[in-house]
Amino acid sequence: MEEVAMKIVELTKYFEIGRGLKIFGGKSTYLKAVDHVTFNVRNREIMALVGESGCGKTTIGFLIVRLEDPTSGHILFEQGDIATLKKKELKSFRRNVQMIFQDPYSSLNPRLTVMQTVAEPLINHKMVVTADEARENVAMALEDVGLVPVDEYIERFPHELSGGERQRVAIARALAVRPKFIVADEPVSMLDVSIRAGVMRLMLDLRDKYGIPFLFITHDLASARFMADRIAVMYLGKIVELAGSDEVISNPRHPYTKALLRAVPVGDPNRERVPLPIKGEIPSAIDIPTGCRFHPRCPWAEDICKQAEPELKEYREDHLAACHFAVEGKERVE
Ligand code: SF4
């Protein structure tokens, strides 16, 4: 468990959104979606990236599967750096690192049957040659994701499946090529509440069976706690807290994590929850506040918070937080 499967080092993605005219001294404007983020995912681990929409978590997923190119930083996986792979090398890499998308309604091609959908990556990566081989591999993948009896599903089109069944097909497609790492981007958020737990349990079973590490991206701390071994909380392009799931839930150190926890029924359902007085909306990633980027909303901000950006540091073993007052005894009064 301790060995690292993937190491993300100072990963950064700035999107250029406006270019001033150079002759007038105009400067480009950037949206800083991911700003020098460092963390790792251990072998057999499910690591959750949690945060509000716009915090940069999905961009990190896209950078890992190289749907986006990083501005700078490293994604160290196996023997190489994903961040610097050239087009040619990307093909074999894509087999090893698979992504499950949020929307099972748009991630499947409506014109392909389940058989064709799951067989397509096997054929593209030359993992099967004959139709019989393809069918055998597809059947195994469908069994793995609980779409049984296989004969009942294999010739269906996406519109003949429920949302949960479609997401299972998407998982089977990712699994069929025997990946070594999976990025799951909000994989249950578009499903009915009644079927979410089943799909999450399926992913946990697959991790246990195949030992594949997952990066599980979600806005929902309750799902993160259910799924993940560790949780990284993101705010405005940075990780502000990172620890084991139970530790984050029972002993949050960052005011933003505390606010998220107060807003959702995670942990002890009998504990009275008084929402934290967080002010306003998440600021724009184009105009990031100085110092601690959370300070305009933080109920405990002091002068130092406007001037100095707190580092993400270990304040206790395996628990990191980016707040000047994260250390126990120094935290602000609630
Ligand atoms: Fe709040 Fe200051 Fe901590 Fe930032 S550093 S979270 S503003 S107390």
mmCIF file of C-alpha atoms and ligand atoms in Angstrom, residues 240 253-256 291-306 308-310 322-326 330-332, ligand 1:
data_model
loop_
_atom_site.group_PDB
_atom_site.id
_atom_site.type_symbol
_atom_site.label_atom_id
_atom_site.label_comp_id
_atom_site.label_asym_id
_atom_site.label_seq_id
_atom_site.Cartn_x
_atom_site.Cartn_y
_atom_site.Cartn_z
ATOM 1 C CA VAL A 240 -5.491 22.717 1.044
ATOM 2 C CA ARG A 253 -7.546 21.182 10.103
ATOM 3 C CA HIS A 254 -8.358 23.590 7.276
ATOM 4 C CA PRO A 255 -11.315 25.974 7.693
ATOM 5 C CA TYR A 256 -12.498 25.155 4.153
ATOM 6 C CA GLY A 291 -1.694 35.387 0.466
ATOM 7 C CA CYS A 292 -3.982 32.536 1.451
ATOM 8 C CA ARG A 293 -6.372 32.188 -1.472
ATOM 9 C CA PHE A 294 -9.167 31.326 0.963
ATOM 10 C CA HIS A 295 -8.775 34.510 3.038
ATOM 11 C CA PRO A 296 -11.662 36.565 1.529
ATOM 12 C CA ARG A 297 -14.073 33.852 2.691
ATOM 13 C CA CYS A 298 -12.354 32.606 5.812
ATOM 14 C CA PRO A 299 -14.013 33.498 9.126
ATOM 15 C CA TRP A 300 -10.619 33.301 10.901
ATOM 16 C CA ALA A 301 -8.486 35.307 8.491
ATOM 17 C CA GLU A 302 -5.899 37.591 10.078
ATOM 18 C CA ASP A 303 -3.535 40.124 8.540
ATOM 19 C CA ILE A 304 -0.854 37.511 7.839
ATOM 20 C CA CYS A 305 -3.366 35.542 5.739
ATOM 21 C CA LYS A 306 -3.632 38.403 3.227
ATOM 22 C CA ALA A 308 1.661 35.158 3.067
ATOM 23 C CA GLU A 309 0.486 32.069 1.247
ATOM 24 C CA PRO A 310 0.477 29.114 3.654
ATOM 25 C CA ALA A 322 -2.268 24.660 4.106
ATOM 26 C CA CYS A 323 -3.323 27.095 6.831
ATOM 27 C CA HIS A 324 -1.195 29.310 9.080
ATOM 28 C CA PHE A 325 -3.231 28.062 12.023
ATOM 29 C CA ALA A 326 -3.624 24.364 11.186
ATOM 30 C CA LYS A 330 -3.187 27.361 17.224
ATOM 31 C CA GLU A 331 -6.405 26.995 15.280
ATOM 32 C CA ARG A 332 -8.945 29.785 15.386
HETATM 33 FE FE1 SF4 B 1 -8.115 31.081 6.980
HETATM 34 FE FE2 SF4 B 1 -5.747 32.252 7.328
HETATM 35 FE FE3 SF4 B 1 -5.947 29.622 7.497
HETATM 36 FE FE4 SF4 B 1 -6.177 30.843 5.152
HETATM 37 S S1 SF4 B 1 -4.357 30.776 6.423
HETATM 38 S S2 SF4 B 1 -7.453 29.224 5.921
HETATM 39 S S3 SF4 B 1 -7.255 32.689 5.721
HETATM 40 S S4 SF4 B 1 -6.931 31.128 8.865
#
